[in-house]
Amino acid sequence: MIFEGLNEKFQNIFSQLKRKGKLNEKDIQAASREIKLALLEADVNFKVVKQFTKNISERAIGQEVMNSLTPGQQFIKIVNDEMTTLLGGEIERMDFIDGRRNVYMMVGLQGAGKTTTAGKVANLLRKEKKFKPLLVACDVYRPAAIKQLEILGEELNIDVYSEHDIKDPVGIAKRGLKKAEDGHYDLVIFDTAGRLQIDEALMEELVKIKETILPTEILLTVDAMTGQESVNVANEFNRLLDITGVILTKLDGDTRGGAALSITFTTGKSIKYIGTGEKLADIELFYPDRMASRILGMGDVLSFIDKA
Amino acid sequence: IKTKDTFKVKLENVMYMGSFDDDFFEELEETLILSDLGVETSMKITEQLRSKIKETRAKTKEEVMAYLKEIIADMVRIEQKPWTTPMIILMVGVNGVGKTTTIAKLASRYKAEGKKVMVAAADTFRAAATEQLEEWSKRVGVDIIKSTKGADPSSVVFDAIGAARARKTDILICDTAGRLHNKVNLMKELEKISRIVNREGEGFTIHNLMVLDATTGQNALNQAKVFHECVEISGIVLTKLDGTSKGGIAIAIIDEMQIPIEYVGIGEKQEDLIEFDPLKFVDLLFE
Ligand SMILES: Nc1nc2c(ncn2[C@@H]2O[C@H](COP(=O)(O)OP(=O)(O)OP(=O)(O)O)[C@@H](O)[C@H]2O)c(=O)[nH]1
Ligand SMILES: Nc1nc2c(ncn2[C@@H]2O[C@H](COP(=O)(O)OP(=O)(O)OP(=O)(O)O)[C@@H](O)[C@H]2O)c(=O)[nH]1
Ligand SMILES: [Mg+2]
Ligand SMILES: [Mg+2]
């Protein structure tokens, strides 16, 4: 039953609601319950689900049901439209200014995909924007984290700044930036160690790195399979660092990825890229409409609606 | 969002009113869902508690809390496969959950118990995966069998089992590359590794441990099902429980698949591993 998504359940419920006219409260209540369950099964945070469906229900009451649709389908259409807007309402792509050095900082929980994504972003923007990138290894904690970034750099033929015997991430960041200035690199990406948002000492370290390198982008990397916790993670990283965007990784899995909605809903920050594999080419722009369909568990919401 | 106090506070309030009404059960269900148990398992637990209260006419907060904990603890208390040596442990799981780190923790624990431990670096795919395990093996002080990047992981495991036998190793722990369960080829590769372990590991107790990140949501159910079909999981290691995630999805998995949790990871250091304790785990849900 789980992961089936809305498709079948909805067909059943709404084949009964054939009445045309305006959406009434009863239609919406029935539909809203199913949407809630679907969103929870997709790992959208419970509180976000509540608020989101409440907003939508209020908006939906009294709306005309389009001729071709049943009330249920009309409601899904509203949900889908609203979710797409939320996910991409203020979609800002990376913000590049000619002649300015782009300084990016990767942050996030342990194992989210920061190091891999640092390599991916450097590679992508070198290709698309002809940047000369430098990767800086500020994870001094995880065994072989520096080596990992160095190997990625080697594979991509991208330079890496690292210090092997110095356990001072802030100092490394400072000298990494200096190297970027001296070497005329116009894109510098700082990899940082994974950390829990409740780890005060390590979060403070990120604040210090931020103050040292003055990043133009702070990218929170989040595993797309994250459950209810995504809200706490995003909120806390955002509160302390004022992140500029989110990268959602491991979307090549079969997760519905409700974390995407939770994060944008609570922080208002947009998802800029998605990771779609372990290889360094596996990165794509984020498309809100596709994500909405995925969260709702319908390969394509519009084709579902067309089945009216 | 603070999920921590709400339930306890609500429970107090409910107690003053002296009744366990729909609001109470709704609040309970919310608390469970917010801990990632999923809708189905959360509803199941809530229903069980509802009938228990009816049946026993429980009145006090303490009684109700005790019943609730009992219901969940019963769910997660599953018999474990015996840990007899010599033993081979195969660590599996999706990307970044903590397989390699858990190997270091297990190695350190067994070594402290006086066992002769060896690790095998059969993640030949991820950048610096071998170096990571090698660094750990040095810190912990155990032997490592490794190969070059891109080598066949099955052959690393094959060599490691040979070496473990020759050196009279008590416990061999094999790392594998993280893989998403929907990648058919990667799952086939894992099946092959497991086949080698079963074939070559005659005389060894074999444990296939699936590592699960406590932060993971409902997708973990899919993960567990597919991994279990592929290599027959004997137990789960639940990592990153030092965060604020409650790891509730593990309860749904246990309930559905009857696989026990063996260990819990509570940090990044080698000593940050504890044996799974159902009651403590349940306590954490309502903390
Ligand atoms: N399938 C898939 N795997 C990914 C993706 N992004 C990263 N990974 C894998 O996830 C695992 C963790 O990636 P890392 O880049 O090491 O993550 P990290 O955030 O740097 O980890 P820490 O430094 O330990 O906090 C590795 O096995 C990566 O290959 C993705 O988009 N899809
Ligand atoms: N806070 C915390 N972090 C952990 C725990 N276990 C592992 N980690 C961290 O999670 C990250 C990933 O751990 P790994 O052991 O590399 O994970 P993996 O499953 O081997 O990853 P891949 O081989 O890339 O699939 C590292 O930064 C670890 O330090 C834990 O119990 N708590
Ligand atoms: Mg890293
Ligand atoms: Mg590993």
XYZ file of C-alpha atoms and ligand atoms in Angstrom:
661
model
C 0.000 0.000 0.000
C 2.780 2.377 0.880
C 4.532 4.007 -2.077
C 1.684 3.344 -4.401
C 0.918 6.995 -4.329
C -2.339 8.616 -5.033
C -3.200 7.264 -8.397
C -5.355 4.267 -7.685
C -6.801 5.417 -4.411
C -7.848 8.622 -6.004
C -9.418 7.020 -9.016
C -11.645 5.076 -6.655
C -12.617 7.854 -4.340
C -13.266 10.381 -7.006
C -15.040 8.257 -9.481
C -17.794 8.556 -6.913
C -17.645 12.298 -6.757
C -18.884 12.985 -10.246
C -21.048 15.932 -9.409
C -20.095 19.091 -11.269
C -20.230 22.637 -10.061
C -18.242 24.116 -7.218
C -15.920 22.318 -4.832
C -17.797 21.914 -1.577
C -16.466 21.225 1.875
C -17.367 17.570 1.815
C -15.444 16.895 -1.390
C -12.494 18.676 0.005
C -12.512 16.880 3.317
C -12.443 13.479 1.673
C -9.773 14.503 -0.788
C -7.748 16.284 1.813
C -7.454 13.201 3.984
C -6.041 11.166 1.122
C -3.630 13.919 0.189
C -2.440 14.110 3.775
C -1.726 10.390 3.878
C 0.056 10.487 0.550
C 2.223 13.376 1.695
C 3.089 11.641 4.954
C 4.034 8.501 3.103
C 6.262 10.692 0.963
C 8.007 11.949 4.153
C 6.692 15.482 4.045
C 6.934 16.722 7.614
C 3.734 16.232 9.582
C 3.403 19.869 10.570
C 4.067 20.987 7.032
C 1.417 18.576 5.790
C -1.118 20.004 8.190
C -0.421 23.605 7.325
C -0.133 22.965 3.617
C -3.410 21.046 3.318
C -5.170 23.586 5.485
C -4.070 26.432 3.243
C -5.112 24.542 0.174
C -8.486 23.497 1.507
C -9.299 27.069 2.367
C -8.316 28.165 -1.073
C -10.228 25.372 -2.788
C -13.636 25.782 -1.207
C -16.046 27.332 -3.634
C -13.781 27.068 -6.643
C -15.442 26.124 -9.897
C -14.879 22.566 -10.995
C -13.615 22.624 -14.541
C -15.930 20.906 -16.980
C -13.563 18.127 -17.792
C -12.764 17.277 -14.173
C -14.360 15.643 -11.186
C -14.159 17.516 -7.879
C -11.392 15.192 -6.709
C -9.315 15.789 -9.763
C -9.904 19.489 -9.501
C -8.617 19.361 -5.957
C -5.501 17.454 -6.963
C -4.891 20.010 -9.642
C -5.003 22.744 -7.038
C -2.661 20.776 -4.763
C -0.276 20.157 -7.603
C -0.277 23.771 -8.744
C 0.224 25.013 -5.227
C 3.020 22.591 -4.504
C 4.774 23.462 -7.730
C 4.586 27.128 -6.826
C 5.931 26.467 -3.349
C 8.794 24.353 -4.620
C 9.737 26.846 -7.234
C 7.912 30.009 -6.433
C 11.079 31.922 -6.010
C 13.286 29.628 -7.959
C 16.577 31.368 -8.301
C 19.290 29.621 -10.167
C 22.845 30.271 -9.173
C 23.570 33.886 -9.255
C 26.703 34.692 -11.257
C 28.154 38.123 -11.544
C 30.835 38.780 -14.129
C 34.225 39.404 -12.710
C 33.288 38.409 -9.176
C 34.796 35.355 -7.578
C 32.138 32.743 -6.814
C 32.727 31.331 -3.370
C 30.618 28.298 -2.482
C 30.381 26.486 0.801
C 28.944 22.975 1.099
C 27.232 22.168 4.397
C 25.023 19.398 5.740
C 24.618 16.273 7.826
C 27.035 13.347 7.734
C 26.896 11.307 4.554
C 24.461 13.603 2.738
C 26.711 13.881 -0.316
C 28.623 17.146 0.191
C 32.016 16.008 -1.042
C 30.662 14.253 -4.112
C 28.404 17.194 -4.901
C 31.281 19.664 -4.535
C 33.010 17.784 -7.353
C 29.833 17.656 -9.409
C 29.133 21.384 -9.116
C 32.720 22.343 -9.936
C 32.652 20.117 -12.995
C 29.257 21.344 -14.181
C 30.020 25.031 -13.840
C 33.417 24.670 -15.445
C 31.666 23.191 -18.443
C 28.687 25.547 -18.539
C 30.242 28.801 -17.417
C 33.866 28.196 -18.319
C 34.887 28.840 -14.746
C 38.283 27.900 -13.446
C 37.342 26.022 -10.265
C 39.285 25.219 -7.094
C 38.141 22.740 -4.477
C 39.158 23.315 -0.850
C 39.222 20.427 1.619
C 38.015 21.646 5.019
C 36.908 18.275 6.421
C 39.707 17.388 8.820
C 37.663 14.879 10.807
C 36.393 12.056 8.646
C 39.138 9.547 7.847
C 40.344 10.027 4.259
C 37.907 12.877 3.578
C 40.725 14.995 2.155
C 41.929 12.090 0.053
C 38.390 11.623 -1.258
C 38.248 15.218 -2.501
C 41.747 14.925 -3.948
C 40.774 11.834 -5.900
C 37.665 13.563 -7.240
C 39.826 16.523 -8.248
C 42.243 14.199 -9.993
C 39.465 12.421 -11.859
C 38.024 15.739 -12.987
C 41.340 17.431 -13.525
C 40.336 20.162 -11.099
C 42.779 21.625 -8.581
C 42.329 20.876 -4.892
C 43.710 22.858 -1.996
C 44.409 20.707 1.050
C 46.617 20.534 4.125
C 47.280 17.112 5.513
C 48.749 17.724 8.929
C 46.772 20.708 10.077
C 43.477 20.146 11.851
C 42.255 23.708 11.541
C 39.359 24.048 9.086
C 39.099 27.824 9.461
C 42.809 28.287 8.741
C 42.620 25.932 5.772
C 39.630 27.854 4.437
C 41.524 31.132 4.732
C 44.592 29.832 2.962
C 42.411 28.105 0.369
C 40.805 31.414 -0.461
C 44.224 33.046 -0.687
C 45.294 30.380 -3.134
C 42.172 31.074 -5.218
C 43.002 34.770 -5.300
C 46.637 34.207 -6.203
C 45.820 31.593 -8.803
C 42.930 33.516 -10.371
C 40.369 30.828 -9.774
C 36.907 32.290 -10.258
C 34.959 29.478 -8.593
C 36.061 28.171 -5.194
C 34.104 25.390 -3.525
C 34.722 24.614 0.133
C 33.925 21.086 1.287
C 33.159 20.867 4.991
C 32.756 17.954 7.375
C 29.309 16.522 7.963
C 27.759 17.546 11.265
C 24.554 17.350 13.225
C 22.620 20.585 13.445
C 22.550 20.201 17.239
C 26.330 20.014 17.541
C 27.010 23.528 18.785
C 30.792 23.453 18.536
C 30.795 22.197 14.972
C 28.013 24.553 13.900
C 30.039 27.418 15.350
C 32.963 26.272 13.247
C 30.823 26.683 10.119
C 29.910 30.202 11.175
C 33.612 30.977 11.501
C 34.381 29.538 8.095
C 31.564 31.608 6.664
C 32.948 34.777 8.237
C 36.373 33.943 6.852
C 35.495 33.211 3.241
C 32.316 35.306 2.821
C 30.640 32.818 0.499
C 28.384 33.895 -2.348
C 26.470 30.614 -1.997
C 25.965 28.414 1.058
C 24.526 25.174 -0.216
C 22.799 22.860 2.208
C 23.160 19.331 0.892
C 20.281 17.074 1.910
C 19.730 13.385 1.309
C 16.411 13.036 -0.543
C 15.538 10.007 1.599
C 15.449 12.083 4.780
C 12.342 11.638 6.888
C 10.535 13.965 9.285
C 13.812 15.431 10.527
C 14.458 17.399 7.330
C 12.628 20.390 8.773
C 14.793 20.595 11.891
C 17.962 20.176 9.883
C 17.081 22.831 7.335
C 15.786 25.267 9.918
C 18.848 25.080 12.100
C 21.409 25.294 9.312
C 19.448 28.182 7.864
C 19.125 29.969 11.198
C 22.835 29.844 11.910
C 24.195 30.307 8.408
C 21.434 31.881 6.333
C 21.893 29.352 3.542
C 21.352 30.483 -0.027
C 20.071 27.230 -1.460
C 19.622 23.500 -1.191
C 20.921 20.538 -3.157
C 18.899 17.367 -2.897
C 20.954 14.215 -3.455
C 20.289 10.542 -4.182
C 17.152 11.222 -6.181
C 18.148 8.330 -8.413
C 16.576 6.152 -5.729
C 12.870 5.476 -5.473
C 12.156 7.835 -2.598
C 9.223 10.184 -3.087
C 11.393 12.964 -1.677
C 8.888 14.816 0.498
C 11.824 16.487 2.233
C 11.904 18.842 -0.740
C 8.543 20.289 0.199
C 9.296 20.371 3.927
C 12.470 22.328 3.385
C 11.176 24.894 0.941
C 7.983 25.322 2.936
C 9.798 26.043 6.195
C 12.873 27.936 5.051
C 11.651 29.577 1.863
C 15.002 28.669 0.318
C 14.987 27.059 -3.078
C 16.440 23.810 -4.289
C 19.003 24.567 -6.955
C 20.304 21.219 -8.092
C 19.543 17.563 -7.619
C 21.983 14.668 -7.432
C 20.948 11.715 -9.548
C 23.770 9.239 -9.157
C 27.209 8.530 -7.789
C 29.040 9.569 -10.917
C 30.360 13.067 -11.220
C 28.135 13.902 -14.184
C 24.997 12.965 -12.252
C 23.708 16.428 -11.377
C 20.701 18.240 -12.799
C 18.758 21.427 -12.367
C 15.769 21.165 -10.078
C 12.316 21.245 -11.665
C 9.452 22.022 -9.270
C 6.704 20.452 -11.401
C 8.530 17.131 -11.656
C 9.179 17.127 -7.938
C 5.517 17.817 -7.168
C 4.433 14.845 -9.289
C 6.984 12.679 -7.569
C 5.896 13.674 -4.078
C 2.265 13.073 -4.926
C 3.261 9.651 -6.207
C 1.907 10.222 -9.660
C 4.338 9.853 -12.511
C 2.562 12.691 -14.164
C -0.210 14.533 -12.405
C -1.501 16.127 -15.543
C -1.968 12.879 -17.398
C -3.874 11.642 -14.391
C -6.105 14.634 -14.548
C -6.563 14.102 -18.266
C -8.088 10.703 -17.555
C -11.206 12.492 -16.346
C 9.565 22.391 15.482
C 9.970 20.860 18.893
C 8.576 17.373 18.918
C 10.403 16.581 22.094
C 8.172 17.904 24.829
C 4.810 18.077 23.175
C 3.774 14.519 23.779
C 4.861 14.413 27.395
C 3.235 17.751 28.042
C 0.042 16.640 26.342
C 0.096 13.477 28.352
C 0.303 15.500 31.551
C -2.605 17.658 30.449
C -4.674 14.673 29.517
C -4.013 13.199 32.916
C -5.316 16.241 34.695
C -8.492 15.872 32.735
C -8.524 12.214 33.671
C -9.466 10.784 30.327
C -7.775 9.360 27.322
C -9.841 10.836 24.567
C -9.493 11.102 20.809
C -7.247 14.120 21.175
C -4.856 12.073 23.210
C -4.697 9.305 20.639
C -4.347 11.801 17.848
C -1.464 13.426 19.664
C 0.144 10.036 20.153
C -0.223 9.198 16.494
C 1.348 12.532 15.558
C 4.270 11.927 17.861
C 4.886 8.542 16.286
C 4.579 9.842 12.739
C 6.982 12.657 13.565
C 9.433 9.971 14.669
C 9.213 8.374 11.199
C 7.251 5.271 12.155
C 4.983 5.873 9.193
C 1.233 6.152 9.126
C 0.463 2.444 9.167
C 2.658 1.431 12.090
C 1.683 4.529 14.057
C -1.990 3.730 13.638
C -1.404 0.123 14.582
C 0.333 1.091 17.823
C -2.304 3.658 18.683
C -5.081 1.126 18.139
C -3.349 -1.446 20.283
C -2.982 1.057 23.088
C -6.607 2.052 22.728
C -7.826 -1.486 23.273
C -5.326 -2.082 26.046
C -6.653 0.924 27.955
C -10.205 -0.224 27.433
C -9.394 -3.717 28.536
C -7.413 -2.798 31.652
C -9.282 0.424 32.462
C -5.925 2.072 32.947
C -6.289 5.487 34.516
C -2.898 6.881 35.440
C -0.334 8.379 33.164
C 2.217 5.899 34.437
C 0.070 2.929 33.561
C -0.687 4.169 30.096
C 2.918 5.069 29.404
C 4.019 1.637 30.576
C 1.522 -0.087 28.278
C 2.557 2.050 25.361
C 6.216 1.274 25.880
C 5.450 -2.387 26.288
C 3.546 -2.480 23.007
C 6.394 -0.923 21.064
C 9.136 -2.808 22.883
C 7.358 -6.083 22.130
C 7.321 -5.092 18.507
C 11.048 -4.483 18.315
C 12.195 -7.367 20.477
C 13.120 -9.970 17.883
C 15.359 -12.929 18.450
C 18.902 -12.397 17.215
C 21.066 -14.797 15.336
C 23.801 -16.139 17.636
C 27.154 -14.390 17.433
C 29.416 -17.410 17.468
C 32.947 -17.259 16.129
C 34.524 -17.729 13.724
C 32.262 -15.265 12.024
C 31.958 -13.221 8.858
C 30.011 -9.981 8.895
C 28.952 -8.471 5.582
C 27.945 -4.811 5.869
C 25.411 -3.603 3.347
C 23.234 -0.547 2.828
C 22.547 2.492 0.697
C 25.043 5.335 0.243
C 26.408 7.269 3.177
C 24.515 5.550 5.992
C 27.620 4.667 8.008
C 28.759 1.221 6.900
C 32.487 1.872 6.951
C 32.398 3.745 10.253
C 30.315 0.988 11.836
C 32.901 -1.571 10.747
C 35.545 0.396 12.625
C 33.315 0.496 15.690
C 32.582 -3.231 15.572
C 36.230 -4.071 14.994
C 37.220 -1.962 17.953
C 34.601 -3.588 20.179
C 35.509 -7.163 19.224
C 39.173 -6.441 19.568
C 38.597 -5.143 23.070
C 36.836 -8.432 23.798
C 40.064 -10.181 22.880
C 38.997 -11.380 19.431
C 41.240 -11.488 16.411
C 39.601 -9.201 13.892
C 40.195 -8.534 10.200
C 38.461 -6.104 7.838
C 38.078 -6.328 4.064
C 37.882 -3.245 1.850
C 35.394 -4.505 -0.718
C 34.141 -1.036 -1.597
C 36.353 -0.671 -4.616
C 34.119 1.963 -6.169
C 33.834 5.141 -4.089
C 36.693 7.615 -4.091
C 38.974 6.929 -1.099
C 36.718 4.233 0.341
C 39.685 1.902 0.794
C 41.795 4.681 2.294
C 39.006 5.441 4.742
C 38.809 1.858 5.981
C 42.588 1.591 5.995
C 42.888 4.659 8.196
C 40.334 3.153 10.564
C 42.093 -0.211 10.610
C 45.290 1.544 11.659
C 43.564 3.482 14.400
C 41.808 0.402 15.725
C 44.780 -1.855 15.152
C 43.341 -4.643 13.027
C 44.443 -6.331 9.795
C 43.011 -5.190 6.480
C 42.693 -6.936 3.131
C 42.379 -4.539 0.237
C 42.722 -4.181 -3.483
C 42.912 -1.449 -6.080
C 40.147 0.931 -7.113
C 37.862 -0.654 -9.661
C 38.780 -4.221 -8.675
C 36.067 -6.866 -8.425
C 34.660 -6.633 -4.878
C 33.861 -10.362 -4.858
C 37.496 -11.194 -5.355
C 38.481 -8.966 -2.433
C 36.013 -10.848 -0.253
C 37.271 -14.157 -1.606
C 40.865 -13.255 -0.749
C 39.852 -11.954 2.657
C 38.101 -15.166 3.635
C 41.173 -17.142 2.586
C 43.367 -14.867 4.662
C 41.000 -15.005 7.627
C 41.141 -18.786 7.578
C 44.910 -18.888 7.220
C 45.472 -16.402 10.036
C 42.904 -18.016 12.304
C 40.860 -14.855 12.480
C 37.813 -14.883 14.758
C 35.861 -12.175 13.013
C 36.118 -10.918 9.447
C 34.119 -7.798 8.616
C 33.588 -6.953 4.945
C 32.803 -3.430 3.780
C 30.776 -3.003 0.603
C 30.061 0.028 -1.541
C 26.901 1.949 -0.783
C 24.213 1.205 -3.350
C 20.638 2.220 -3.833
C 18.315 -0.761 -3.790
C 16.718 0.112 -7.131
C 19.992 -0.278 -9.023
C 19.576 -3.749 -10.448
C 23.184 -4.261 -11.515
C 24.601 -3.127 -8.217
C 22.232 -5.405 -6.336
C 23.317 -8.304 -8.562
C 26.900 -7.500 -7.688
C 26.002 -7.649 -4.008
C 24.247 -10.952 -4.516
C 27.421 -12.288 -6.013
C 29.497 -11.055 -3.078
C 27.094 -12.735 -0.711
C 27.265 -15.947 -2.705
C 31.030 -15.968 -2.337
C 30.724 -15.403 1.390
C 28.295 -18.291 1.752
C 30.337 -20.608 -0.408
C 33.786 -19.796 0.930
C 32.724 -19.124 4.462
C 31.982 -22.700 5.433
C 32.462 -23.124 9.156
C 31.950 -19.411 9.805
C 28.756 -17.948 11.230
C 27.561 -15.455 8.654
C 25.874 -12.181 9.543
C 24.585 -9.869 6.852
C 24.080 -6.559 8.611
C 22.099 -3.805 6.989
C 23.067 -0.325 8.077
C 20.209 2.122 8.344
C 20.560 5.869 8.908
C 18.113 6.928 11.643
C 17.386 10.098 9.685
C 15.839 8.130 6.838
C 12.132 8.256 6.198
C 9.692 5.804 4.676
C 12.004 4.825 1.836
C 13.939 2.649 4.284
C 11.139 0.089 4.074
C 11.792 -0.343 0.370
C 15.505 -0.496 1.062
C 15.129 -3.231 3.645
C 12.799 -5.307 1.491
C 15.032 -5.283 -1.548
C 18.262 -5.814 0.381
C 16.650 -8.668 2.278
C 15.564 -10.346 -0.941
C 19.058 -9.954 -2.244
C 21.225 -11.116 0.683
C 18.981 -12.192 3.537
C 19.612 -9.604 6.219
C 20.215 -11.057 9.693
C 20.181 -7.769 11.558
C 20.075 -4.006 11.393
C 22.525 -1.423 12.680
C 20.765 1.860 13.273
C 23.229 4.754 12.949
C 23.235 8.478 13.763
C 20.910 8.137 16.705
C 22.983 10.839 18.410
C 21.040 13.354 16.325
C 17.472 14.275 17.067
C 16.010 11.733 14.638
C 14.280 8.926 16.434
C 14.860 6.200 13.861
C 11.205 5.258 13.974
C 11.290 3.733 10.513
C 13.286 0.882 12.037
C 10.193 -0.032 14.043
C 8.107 -0.239 10.892
C 10.756 -2.421 9.290
C 10.988 -4.754 12.264
C 7.240 -4.976 12.498
C 6.873 -5.843 8.863
C 9.946 -7.960 8.279
C 10.861 -9.423 11.648
C 14.514 -8.480 11.404
C 16.181 -7.542 14.718
C 18.197 -4.406 15.439
C 21.603 -5.454 16.704
C 23.566 -2.270 17.314
C 22.999 1.446 17.473
C 25.487 4.098 16.319
C 25.642 7.231 18.457
C 28.545 9.218 17.074
C 31.493 9.273 14.738
C 34.141 7.828 17.032
C 35.062 4.185 17.294
C 33.550 3.794 20.742
C 30.216 5.302 19.681
C 28.356 2.022 19.276
C 25.998 0.410 21.752
C 24.049 -2.778 21.812
C 20.403 -2.355 20.989
C 18.151 -2.107 24.022
C 14.422 -2.160 23.180
C 13.314 -0.282 26.288
C 15.890 2.470 25.964
C 15.054 2.814 22.302
C 11.389 3.228 23.089
C 12.177 5.728 25.848
C 13.994 7.820 23.291
C 10.862 8.062 21.158
C 9.044 9.960 23.883
C 11.918 11.944 25.275
N 23.109 7.219 -5.636
C 23.632 8.405 -5.301
N 24.644 8.429 -4.413
C 25.166 9.625 -4.087
C 24.690 10.849 -4.606
N 25.423 11.852 -4.069
C 26.315 11.261 -3.234
N 26.171 9.919 -3.237
C 26.888 8.887 -2.460
O 26.608 9.105 -1.094
C 27.715 8.713 -0.298
C 28.130 9.876 0.594
O 28.641 10.909 -0.233
P 29.743 11.938 0.268
O 29.962 12.905 -0.832
O 30.900 11.232 0.822
O 28.906 12.618 1.437
P 29.387 13.733 2.469
O 28.209 14.564 2.767
O 30.601 14.408 1.965
O 29.744 12.818 3.729
P 30.558 13.276 5.054
O 31.712 14.068 4.589
O 30.911 11.991 5.714
O 29.582 14.051 5.865
C 28.774 8.249 -1.266
O 28.668 6.852 -1.404
C 28.384 8.932 -2.559
O 28.840 8.209 -3.687
C 23.588 10.795 -5.534
O 23.079 11.801 -6.038
N 23.106 9.543 -5.830
N 26.665 11.497 14.013
C 26.948 10.283 13.521
N 27.619 10.185 12.368
C 27.903 8.952 11.898
C 27.519 7.771 12.588
N 27.945 6.720 11.853
C 28.582 7.227 10.770
N 28.569 8.577 10.785
C 29.136 9.517 9.801
O 28.419 9.366 8.588
C 29.260 9.642 7.472
C 29.200 8.490 6.512
O 29.767 7.351 7.147
P 30.455 6.169 6.332
O 30.876 5.144 7.325
O 31.461 6.691 5.406
O 29.183 5.650 5.521
P 29.117 4.529 4.405
O 27.819 3.865 4.534
O 30.322 3.667 4.489
O 29.158 5.422 3.095
P 29.419 4.940 1.572
O 30.506 3.917 1.634
O 29.793 6.177 0.858
O 28.127 4.380 1.103
C 30.640 9.895 8.060
O 30.825 11.290 8.179
C 30.582 9.261 9.432
O 31.452 9.877 10.350
C 26.777 7.907 13.814
O 26.368 6.949 14.482
N 26.520 9.193 14.235
Mg 32.469 14.676 2.864
Mg 31.743 3.153 3.051
